[in-house]
Coordinates of C-alpha atoms in Angstrom, one line a residue:
X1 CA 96.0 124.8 93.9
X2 CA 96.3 121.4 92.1
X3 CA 99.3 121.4 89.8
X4 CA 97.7 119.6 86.8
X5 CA 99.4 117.0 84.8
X6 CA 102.4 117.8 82.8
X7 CA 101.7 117.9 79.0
X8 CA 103.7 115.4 77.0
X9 CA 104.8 114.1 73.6
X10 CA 103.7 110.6 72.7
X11 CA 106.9 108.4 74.3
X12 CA 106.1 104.7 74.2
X13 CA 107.9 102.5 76.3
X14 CA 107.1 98.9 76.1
X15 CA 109.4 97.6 79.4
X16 CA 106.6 95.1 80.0
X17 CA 108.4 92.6 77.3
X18 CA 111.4 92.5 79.5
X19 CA 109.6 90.0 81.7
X20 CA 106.3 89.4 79.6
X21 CA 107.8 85.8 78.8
X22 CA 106.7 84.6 82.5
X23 CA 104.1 87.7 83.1
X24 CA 102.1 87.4 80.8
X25 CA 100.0 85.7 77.7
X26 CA 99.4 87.6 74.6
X27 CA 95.6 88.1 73.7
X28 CA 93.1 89.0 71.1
X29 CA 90.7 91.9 72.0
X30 CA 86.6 91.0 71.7
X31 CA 84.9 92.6 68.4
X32 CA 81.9 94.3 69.8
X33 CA 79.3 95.8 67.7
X34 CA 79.7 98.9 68.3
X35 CA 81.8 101.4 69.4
X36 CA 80.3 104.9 70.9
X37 CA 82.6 106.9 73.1
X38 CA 81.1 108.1 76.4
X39 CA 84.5 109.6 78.7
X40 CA 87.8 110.8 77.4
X41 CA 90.0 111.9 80.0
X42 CA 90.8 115.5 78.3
X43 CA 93.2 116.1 81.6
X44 CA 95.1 112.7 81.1
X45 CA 95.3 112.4 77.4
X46 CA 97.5 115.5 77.2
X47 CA 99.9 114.2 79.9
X48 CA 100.6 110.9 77.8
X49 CA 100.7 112.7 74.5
X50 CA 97.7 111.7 73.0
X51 CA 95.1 114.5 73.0
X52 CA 95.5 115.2 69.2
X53 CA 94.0 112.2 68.7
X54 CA 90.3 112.5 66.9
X55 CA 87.4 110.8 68.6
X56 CA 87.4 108.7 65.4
X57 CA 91.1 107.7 65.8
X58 CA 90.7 107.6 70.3
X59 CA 87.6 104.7 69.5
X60 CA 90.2 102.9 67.1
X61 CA 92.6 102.3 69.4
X62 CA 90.5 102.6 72.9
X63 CA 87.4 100.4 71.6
X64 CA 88.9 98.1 68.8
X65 CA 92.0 98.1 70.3
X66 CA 94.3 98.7 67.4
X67 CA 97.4 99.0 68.7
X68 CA 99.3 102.4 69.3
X69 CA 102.3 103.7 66.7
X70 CA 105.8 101.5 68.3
X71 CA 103.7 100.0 71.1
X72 CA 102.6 96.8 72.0
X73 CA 102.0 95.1 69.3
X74 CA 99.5 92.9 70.8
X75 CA 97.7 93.1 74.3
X76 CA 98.9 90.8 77.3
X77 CA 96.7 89.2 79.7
X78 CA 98.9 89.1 83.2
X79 CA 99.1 86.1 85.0
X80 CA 99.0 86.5 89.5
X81 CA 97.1 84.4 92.0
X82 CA 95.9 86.0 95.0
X83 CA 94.6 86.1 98.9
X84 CA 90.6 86.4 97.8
X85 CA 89.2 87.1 101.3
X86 CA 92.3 85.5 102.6
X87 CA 91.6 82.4 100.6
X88 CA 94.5 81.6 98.4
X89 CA 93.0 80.7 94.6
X90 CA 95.5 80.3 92.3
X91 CA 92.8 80.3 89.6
X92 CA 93.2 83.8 88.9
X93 CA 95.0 86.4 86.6
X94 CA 93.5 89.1 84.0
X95 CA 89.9 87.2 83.1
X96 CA 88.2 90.5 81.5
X97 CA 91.4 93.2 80.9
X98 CA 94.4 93.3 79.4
X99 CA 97.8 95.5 79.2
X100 CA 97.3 97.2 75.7
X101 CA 99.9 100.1 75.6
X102 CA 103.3 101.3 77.7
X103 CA 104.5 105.0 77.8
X104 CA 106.1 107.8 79.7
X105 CA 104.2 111.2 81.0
X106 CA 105.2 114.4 81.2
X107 CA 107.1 113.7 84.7
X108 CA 108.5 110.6 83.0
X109 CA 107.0 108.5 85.0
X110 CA 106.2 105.0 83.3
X111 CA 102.3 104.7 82.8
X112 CA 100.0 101.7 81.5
X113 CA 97.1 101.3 79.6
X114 CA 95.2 98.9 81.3
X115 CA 91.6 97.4 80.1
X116 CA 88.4 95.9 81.6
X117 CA 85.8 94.6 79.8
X118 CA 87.7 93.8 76.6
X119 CA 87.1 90.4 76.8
X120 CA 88.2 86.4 77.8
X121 CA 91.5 84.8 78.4
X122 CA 93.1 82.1 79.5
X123 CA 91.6 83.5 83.1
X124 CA 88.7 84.0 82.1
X125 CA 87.0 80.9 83.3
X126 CA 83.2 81.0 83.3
X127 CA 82.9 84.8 82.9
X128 CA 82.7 86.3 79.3
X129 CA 85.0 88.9 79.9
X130 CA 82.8 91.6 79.7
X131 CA 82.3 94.9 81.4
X132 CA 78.6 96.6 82.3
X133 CA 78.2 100.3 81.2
X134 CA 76.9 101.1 84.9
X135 CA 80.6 99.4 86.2
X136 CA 82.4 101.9 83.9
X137 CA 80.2 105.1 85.6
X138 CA 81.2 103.6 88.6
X139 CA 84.8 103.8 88.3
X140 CA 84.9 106.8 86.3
X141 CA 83.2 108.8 89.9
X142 CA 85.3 106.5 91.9
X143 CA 88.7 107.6 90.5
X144 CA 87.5 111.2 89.9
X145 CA 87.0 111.6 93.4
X146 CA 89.5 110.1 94.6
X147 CA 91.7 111.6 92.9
X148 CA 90.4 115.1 94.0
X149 CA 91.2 113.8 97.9
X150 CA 94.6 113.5 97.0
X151 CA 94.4 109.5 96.8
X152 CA 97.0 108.1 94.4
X153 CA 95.1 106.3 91.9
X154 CA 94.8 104.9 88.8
X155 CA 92.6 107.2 86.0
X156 CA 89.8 106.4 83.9
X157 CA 90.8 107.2 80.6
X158 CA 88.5 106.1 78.5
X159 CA 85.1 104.7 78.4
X160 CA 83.5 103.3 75.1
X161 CA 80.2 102.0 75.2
X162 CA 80.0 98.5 72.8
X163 CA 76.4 97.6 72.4
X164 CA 75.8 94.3 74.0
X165 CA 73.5 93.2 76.5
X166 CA 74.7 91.7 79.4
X167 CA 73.3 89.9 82.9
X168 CA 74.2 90.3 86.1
X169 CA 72.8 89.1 89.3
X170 CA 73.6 92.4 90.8
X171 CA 72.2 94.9 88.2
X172 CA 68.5 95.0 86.5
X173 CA 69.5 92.8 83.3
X174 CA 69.8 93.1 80.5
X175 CA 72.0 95.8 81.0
X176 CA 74.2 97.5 78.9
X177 CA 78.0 97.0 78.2
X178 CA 81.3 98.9 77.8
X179 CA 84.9 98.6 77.7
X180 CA 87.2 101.1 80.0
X181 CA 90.5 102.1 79.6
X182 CA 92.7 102.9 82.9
X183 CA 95.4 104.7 82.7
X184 CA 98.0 103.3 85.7
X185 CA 101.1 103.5 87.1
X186 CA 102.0 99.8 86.4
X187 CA 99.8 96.4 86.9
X188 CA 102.4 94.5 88.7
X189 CA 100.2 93.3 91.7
X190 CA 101.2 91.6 95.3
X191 CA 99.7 88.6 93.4
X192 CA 102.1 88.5 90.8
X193 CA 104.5 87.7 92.9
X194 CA 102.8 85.4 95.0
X195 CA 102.5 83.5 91.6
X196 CA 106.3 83.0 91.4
X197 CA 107.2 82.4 94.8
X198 CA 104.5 79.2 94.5
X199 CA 105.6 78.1 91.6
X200 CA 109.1 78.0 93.1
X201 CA 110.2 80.5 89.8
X202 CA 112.7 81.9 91.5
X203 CA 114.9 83.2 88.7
X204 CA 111.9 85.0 87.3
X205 CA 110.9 86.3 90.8
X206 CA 114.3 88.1 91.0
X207 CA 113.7 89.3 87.6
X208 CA 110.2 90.8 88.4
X209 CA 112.0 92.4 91.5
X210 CA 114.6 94.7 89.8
X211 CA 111.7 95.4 86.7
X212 CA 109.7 97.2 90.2
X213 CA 113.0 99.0 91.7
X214 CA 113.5 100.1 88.1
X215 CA 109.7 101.0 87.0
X216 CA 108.8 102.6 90.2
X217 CA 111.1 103.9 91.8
X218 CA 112.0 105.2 95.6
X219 CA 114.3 106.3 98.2
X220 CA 116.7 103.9 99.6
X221 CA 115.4 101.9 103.0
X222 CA 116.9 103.9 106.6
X223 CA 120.3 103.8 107.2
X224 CA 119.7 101.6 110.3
X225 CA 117.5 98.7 108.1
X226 CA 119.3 95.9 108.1
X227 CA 119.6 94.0 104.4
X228 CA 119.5 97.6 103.3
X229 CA 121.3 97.0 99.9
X230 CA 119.3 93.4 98.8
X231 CA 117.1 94.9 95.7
X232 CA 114.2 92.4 97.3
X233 CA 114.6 94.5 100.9
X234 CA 114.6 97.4 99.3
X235 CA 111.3 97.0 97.4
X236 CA 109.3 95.3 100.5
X237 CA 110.7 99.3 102.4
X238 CA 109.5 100.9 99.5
X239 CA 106.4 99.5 98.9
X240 CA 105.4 99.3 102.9
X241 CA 105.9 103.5 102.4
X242 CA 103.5 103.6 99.8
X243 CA 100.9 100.6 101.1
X244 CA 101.0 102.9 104.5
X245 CA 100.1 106.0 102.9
X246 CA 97.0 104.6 100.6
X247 CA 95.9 103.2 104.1
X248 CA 96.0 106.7 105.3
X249 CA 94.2 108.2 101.9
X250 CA 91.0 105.5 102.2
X251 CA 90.3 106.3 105.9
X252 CA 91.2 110.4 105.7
X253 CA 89.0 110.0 102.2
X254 CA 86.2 108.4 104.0
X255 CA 86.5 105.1 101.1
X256 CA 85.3 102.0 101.4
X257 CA 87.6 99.9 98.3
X258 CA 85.6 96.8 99.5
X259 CA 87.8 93.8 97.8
X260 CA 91.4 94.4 99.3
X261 CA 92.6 91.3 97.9
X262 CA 96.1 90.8 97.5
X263 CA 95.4 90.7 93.6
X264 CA 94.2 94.1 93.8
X265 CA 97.3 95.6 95.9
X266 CA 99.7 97.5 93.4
X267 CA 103.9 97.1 94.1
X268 CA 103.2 101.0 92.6
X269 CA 101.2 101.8 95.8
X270 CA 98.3 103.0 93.4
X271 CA 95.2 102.4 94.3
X272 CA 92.7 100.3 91.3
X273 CA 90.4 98.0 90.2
X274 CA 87.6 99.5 91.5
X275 CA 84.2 97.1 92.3
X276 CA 81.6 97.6 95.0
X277 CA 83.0 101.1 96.8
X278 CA 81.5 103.4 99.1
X279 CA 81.8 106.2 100.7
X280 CA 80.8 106.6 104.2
X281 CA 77.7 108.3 104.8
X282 CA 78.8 108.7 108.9
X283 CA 82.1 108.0 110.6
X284 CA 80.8 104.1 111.4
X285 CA 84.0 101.8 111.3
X286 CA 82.1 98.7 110.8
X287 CA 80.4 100.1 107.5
X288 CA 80.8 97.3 104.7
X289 CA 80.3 98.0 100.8
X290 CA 80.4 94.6 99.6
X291 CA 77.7 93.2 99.8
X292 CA 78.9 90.1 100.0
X293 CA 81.4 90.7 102.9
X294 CA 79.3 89.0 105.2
X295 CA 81.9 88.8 107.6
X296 CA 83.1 92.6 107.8
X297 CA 86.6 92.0 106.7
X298 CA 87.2 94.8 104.9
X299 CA 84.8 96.9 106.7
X300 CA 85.6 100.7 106.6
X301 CA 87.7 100.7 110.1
X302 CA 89.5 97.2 108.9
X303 CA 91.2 98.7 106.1
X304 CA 94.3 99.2 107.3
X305 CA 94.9 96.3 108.6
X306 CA 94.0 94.1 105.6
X307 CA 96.7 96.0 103.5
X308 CA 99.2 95.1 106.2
X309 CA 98.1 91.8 106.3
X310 CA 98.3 92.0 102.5
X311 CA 101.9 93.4 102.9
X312 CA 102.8 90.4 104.8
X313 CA 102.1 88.3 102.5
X314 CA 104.2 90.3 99.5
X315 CA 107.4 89.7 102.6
X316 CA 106.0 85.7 102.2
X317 CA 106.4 86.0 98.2
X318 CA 110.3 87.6 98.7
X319 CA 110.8 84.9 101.0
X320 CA 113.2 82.8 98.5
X321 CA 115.2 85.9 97.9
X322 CA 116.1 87.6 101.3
X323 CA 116.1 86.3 104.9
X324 CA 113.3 86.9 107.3
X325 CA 115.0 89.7 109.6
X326 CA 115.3 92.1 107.3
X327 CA 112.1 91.4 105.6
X328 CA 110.6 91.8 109.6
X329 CA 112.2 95.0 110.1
X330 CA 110.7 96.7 106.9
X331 CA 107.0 95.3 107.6
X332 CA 107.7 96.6 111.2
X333 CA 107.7 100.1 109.6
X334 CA 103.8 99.9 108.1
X335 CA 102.0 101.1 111.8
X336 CA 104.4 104.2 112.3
X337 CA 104.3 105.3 108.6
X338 CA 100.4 104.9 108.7
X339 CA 100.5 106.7 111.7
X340 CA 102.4 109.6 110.3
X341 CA 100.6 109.9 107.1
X342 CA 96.6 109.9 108.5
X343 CA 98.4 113.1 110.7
X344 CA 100.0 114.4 107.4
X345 CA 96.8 113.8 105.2
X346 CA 94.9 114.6 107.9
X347 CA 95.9 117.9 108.6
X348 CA 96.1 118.7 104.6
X349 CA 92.5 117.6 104.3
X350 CA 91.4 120.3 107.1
X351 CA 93.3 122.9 105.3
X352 CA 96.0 123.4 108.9
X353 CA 99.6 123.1 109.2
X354 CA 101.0 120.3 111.0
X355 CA 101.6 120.8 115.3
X356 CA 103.8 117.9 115.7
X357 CA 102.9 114.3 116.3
X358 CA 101.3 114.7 120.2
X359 CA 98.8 117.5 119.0
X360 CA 98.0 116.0 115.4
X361 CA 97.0 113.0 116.9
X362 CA 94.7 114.4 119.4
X363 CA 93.1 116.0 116.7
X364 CA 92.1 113.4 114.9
X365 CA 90.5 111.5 117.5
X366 CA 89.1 115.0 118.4
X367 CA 87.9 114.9 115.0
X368 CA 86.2 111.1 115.0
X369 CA 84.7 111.8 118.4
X370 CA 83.1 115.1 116.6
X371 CA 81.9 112.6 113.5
X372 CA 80.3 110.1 115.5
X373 CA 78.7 112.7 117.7
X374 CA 77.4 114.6 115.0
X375 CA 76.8 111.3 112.7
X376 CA 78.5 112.7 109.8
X377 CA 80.7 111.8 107.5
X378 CA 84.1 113.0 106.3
X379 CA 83.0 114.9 103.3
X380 CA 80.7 117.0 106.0
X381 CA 83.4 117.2 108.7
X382 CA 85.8 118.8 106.7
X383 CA 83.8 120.7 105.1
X384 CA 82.6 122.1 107.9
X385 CA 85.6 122.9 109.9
X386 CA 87.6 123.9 107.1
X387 CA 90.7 125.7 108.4
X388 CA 89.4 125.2 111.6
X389 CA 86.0 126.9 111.8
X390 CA 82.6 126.6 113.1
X391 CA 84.2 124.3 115.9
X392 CA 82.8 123.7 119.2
X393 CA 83.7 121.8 122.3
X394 CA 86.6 119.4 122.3
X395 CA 87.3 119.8 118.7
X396 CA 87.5 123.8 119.2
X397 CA 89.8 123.2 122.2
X398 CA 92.0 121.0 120.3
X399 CA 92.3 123.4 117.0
X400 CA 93.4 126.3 119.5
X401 CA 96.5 127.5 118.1
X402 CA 96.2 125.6 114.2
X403 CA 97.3 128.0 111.5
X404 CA 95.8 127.5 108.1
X405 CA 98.0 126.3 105.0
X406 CA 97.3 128.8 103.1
X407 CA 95.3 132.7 103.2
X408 CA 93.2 131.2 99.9
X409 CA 89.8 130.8 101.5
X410 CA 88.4 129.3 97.9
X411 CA 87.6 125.4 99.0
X412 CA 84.6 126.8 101.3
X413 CA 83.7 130.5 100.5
X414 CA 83.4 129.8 96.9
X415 CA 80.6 126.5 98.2
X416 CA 82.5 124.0 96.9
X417 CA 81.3 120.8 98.6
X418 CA 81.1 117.5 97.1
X419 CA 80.3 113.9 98.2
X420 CA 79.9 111.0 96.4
X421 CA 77.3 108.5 98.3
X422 CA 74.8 106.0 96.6
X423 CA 71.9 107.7 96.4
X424 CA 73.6 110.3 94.3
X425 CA 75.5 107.4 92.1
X426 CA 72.3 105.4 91.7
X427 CA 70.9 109.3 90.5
X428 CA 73.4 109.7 88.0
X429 CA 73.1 106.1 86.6
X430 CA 69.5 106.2 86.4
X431 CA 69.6 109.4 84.0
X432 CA 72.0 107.7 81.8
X433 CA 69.8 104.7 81.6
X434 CA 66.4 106.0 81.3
X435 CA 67.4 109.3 79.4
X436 CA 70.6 108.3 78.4
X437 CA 71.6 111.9 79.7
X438 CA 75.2 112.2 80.5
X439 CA 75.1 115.9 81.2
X440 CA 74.5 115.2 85.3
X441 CA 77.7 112.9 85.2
X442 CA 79.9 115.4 83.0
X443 CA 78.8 118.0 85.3
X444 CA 79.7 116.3 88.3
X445 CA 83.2 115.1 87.3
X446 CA 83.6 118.6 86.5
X447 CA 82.4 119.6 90.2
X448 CA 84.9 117.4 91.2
X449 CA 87.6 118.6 89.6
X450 CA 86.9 122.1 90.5
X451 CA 87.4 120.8 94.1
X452 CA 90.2 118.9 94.0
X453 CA 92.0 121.8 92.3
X454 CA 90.6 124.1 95.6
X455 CA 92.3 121.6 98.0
X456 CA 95.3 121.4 96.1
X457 CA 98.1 118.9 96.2
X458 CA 98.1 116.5 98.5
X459 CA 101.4 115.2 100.7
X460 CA 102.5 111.8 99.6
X461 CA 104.7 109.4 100.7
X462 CA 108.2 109.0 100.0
X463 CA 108.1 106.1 98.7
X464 CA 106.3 107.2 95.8
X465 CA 107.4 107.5 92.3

């Protein structure tokens, strides 16, 4: 089973102001006209010590954004630039979302509350800053799910529906608006540093590398690393370990992110900011979900290697700080650790214990050949062969002599099957707005839940916090 969330008391921690002063730019939050809550994370708010909160008092703080008892006392906008489809645009930084609150959860890990859709700043440019209500539904199914396939990712923890209407060139508009709250394991962003290695802020950069070691921290790099002991070498092992793994999660989770921008690549390893996902609805490598991707590059199959690329350029940013060797040798790292954690996740996914690295392998091609046979997706492929059953052919041959994980039988004999492609979204949306009936989307977060908690926990990487 899924070992939930450890409950917490309320333990604010504001270590953002340490290095706000180049980070960051204090804000004002947007008055909307109204304020109706529509998602309250009930399994979140009791690890961060804030489920006694009313609804009354969760829509003060969540919608109006009054700030939290010893917490920030006003919200900062973070500054980054970024690789935009491997365009560099320095143009960029938080332009509809803010940090509003630090605190610690129940494992004492360091946590954010981080906005979207509360409004302009300085980066806001032509954009108002706003959020639609359908964007919000997205990402509360997104993380949901996710986080029931053992993806490390950020939470929705609040949605709060604020009664504008909006336009969009990609949604029937007017349409209406919301403001989310994420709940995250730090916004500190590949981008951020990019900003201070270009703006030759070099003090600031070393600054903003021991705030990571400290905020996030992970196991030392191999005895054998070279540089081994420079805080900047350190972080560019740690973070390769936890960029390797998230590879791993999208491709065993069958998830298409879409905009793997280095301003969406977190030094926590956490997966966020969620836009135009997918899930794939057959094993198809070249299956795109932005739209406007016209050229593929983050195509399902490409995903790992756009967060290497990514990583690469997070080595460029530490440049100023450590020599290239070292920096080489931890980079060199991402292709075995990816390797090792599809096996690892992999293998937890199918519900088998681990063979060894010659027999995992062969059963995951096993396993793609089987998918693109059968033109199925992972949802149904794993579903199916749970624990290895119902196999035929060269998958059969290849699961000859896999154990299960466990004797508990409950992910497929209790039925529990879920899947998250469009059709179903664009169902659950349009019953929200024509009806404005949320019961189909409560009931399948719910569903969700119930299946991650069947799975259980997944294997992460060391380099997690």
């Amino acid at each position: 089973m899924r070992a939930e969330p450890q409950p917490a008391e309320y333990t604010p921690d504001t270590k953002i102001t340490e290095i706000a002063g180049f980070l960051a730019d204090p804000v004002e939050a947007a008055r909307f006209p109204r304020h109706e809550l529509r998602f309250r994370n009930r399994r979140w708010d009791t690890a961060v010590g804030l489920a006694d909160l009313s609804d009354e008092q969760w829509v003060r703080h969540f919608g109006a954004f009054e700030a939290l008892p010893n917490n920030l006392p006003q919200p900062l906008a973070l500054r980054y630039h970024g690789h935009q489809f491997r365009n560099y645009n320095p143009e960029i930084g938080d332009g509809r979302g803010f940090l509003f609150a630090q605190m610690r959860d129940g494992a004492g890990r360091l946590l954010d509350c981080g906005t979207k859709g509360s409004g302009t700043t300085p980066y806001s440019r032509t954009a108002d800053g706003r959020l639609t209500l359908k964007g919000a539904v997205r990402e509360i199914l997104a993380t949901e799910m996710l986080e029931a396939l053992g993806v490390y990712t950020s939470k929705t923890f609040s949605v709060v529906e604020t009664g504008e209407e909006l336009w969009r060139d990609d949604e029937p508009s007017p349409t209406r608006s919301a403001v989310m709250v994420r709940l995250s394991h730090g916004h500190i962003r590949i981008g951020s540093f990019q900003r201070l290695m270009v703006m030759e802020e070099h003090t600031a950069l070393k600054k903003l590398v021991d705030y990571c070691l400290d905020a996030f921290p992970g196991p030392p790099p191999p005895e054998d690393a070279p540089g081994r002991d420079e805080p900047a070498v350190i972080l560019l092992h740690q973070v390769t370990e936890r960029l390797a793994d998230l590879a791993a999660s999208y491709m065993v989770a069958g998830f298409v992110h879409g905009v793997l921008n280095t301003d969406n690549m977190n030094i926590s390893g956490e997966s966020f900011d969620y836009g135009p996902w997918r899930w794939l609805p057959a094993w198809q490598p070249s299956f795109t979900a932005a739209y406007f991707d016209q050229t593929g590059l983050y195509a399902f199959g490409r995903q790992p290697e756009a967060i290497r690329w990514n990583l690469h350029q997070f080595a460029i940013a530490l440049r100023p700080l450590a020599e290239s060797k070292p920096l080489i040798a931890a980079l060199e790292r991402f292709g075995p650790l990816y390797g090792e954690a599809m096996m690892r996740r992999f293998c937890w996914r199918l519900g088998v214990a681990q063979q060894g690295p010659e027999r995992d392998a062969a059963l995951v091609e096993a396993a793609e050949v089987t998918m693109r046979e059968a033109k199925i997706g992972p949802d149904a492929f794993f579903y199916r062969h749970r624990e290895g059953r119902a196999a035929e052919g060269r998958l059969a041959e290849t699961l000859e002599g896999y154990k299960p994980l466990t004797g508990d039988h409950a992910y497929w004999s209790d039925g529990i099957e879920q899947s998250m492609l469009i059709d179903e979204v664009e169902t659950l949306w349009s019953a929200i707005d024509e009806r404005d009936d949320w019961q189909p989307l409560h009931d399948k977060v719910t569903a969700i839940r119930r299946m991650g908690n069947a799975l259980g926990e997944a294997p992460k990487a060391q380099g997690h916090a």
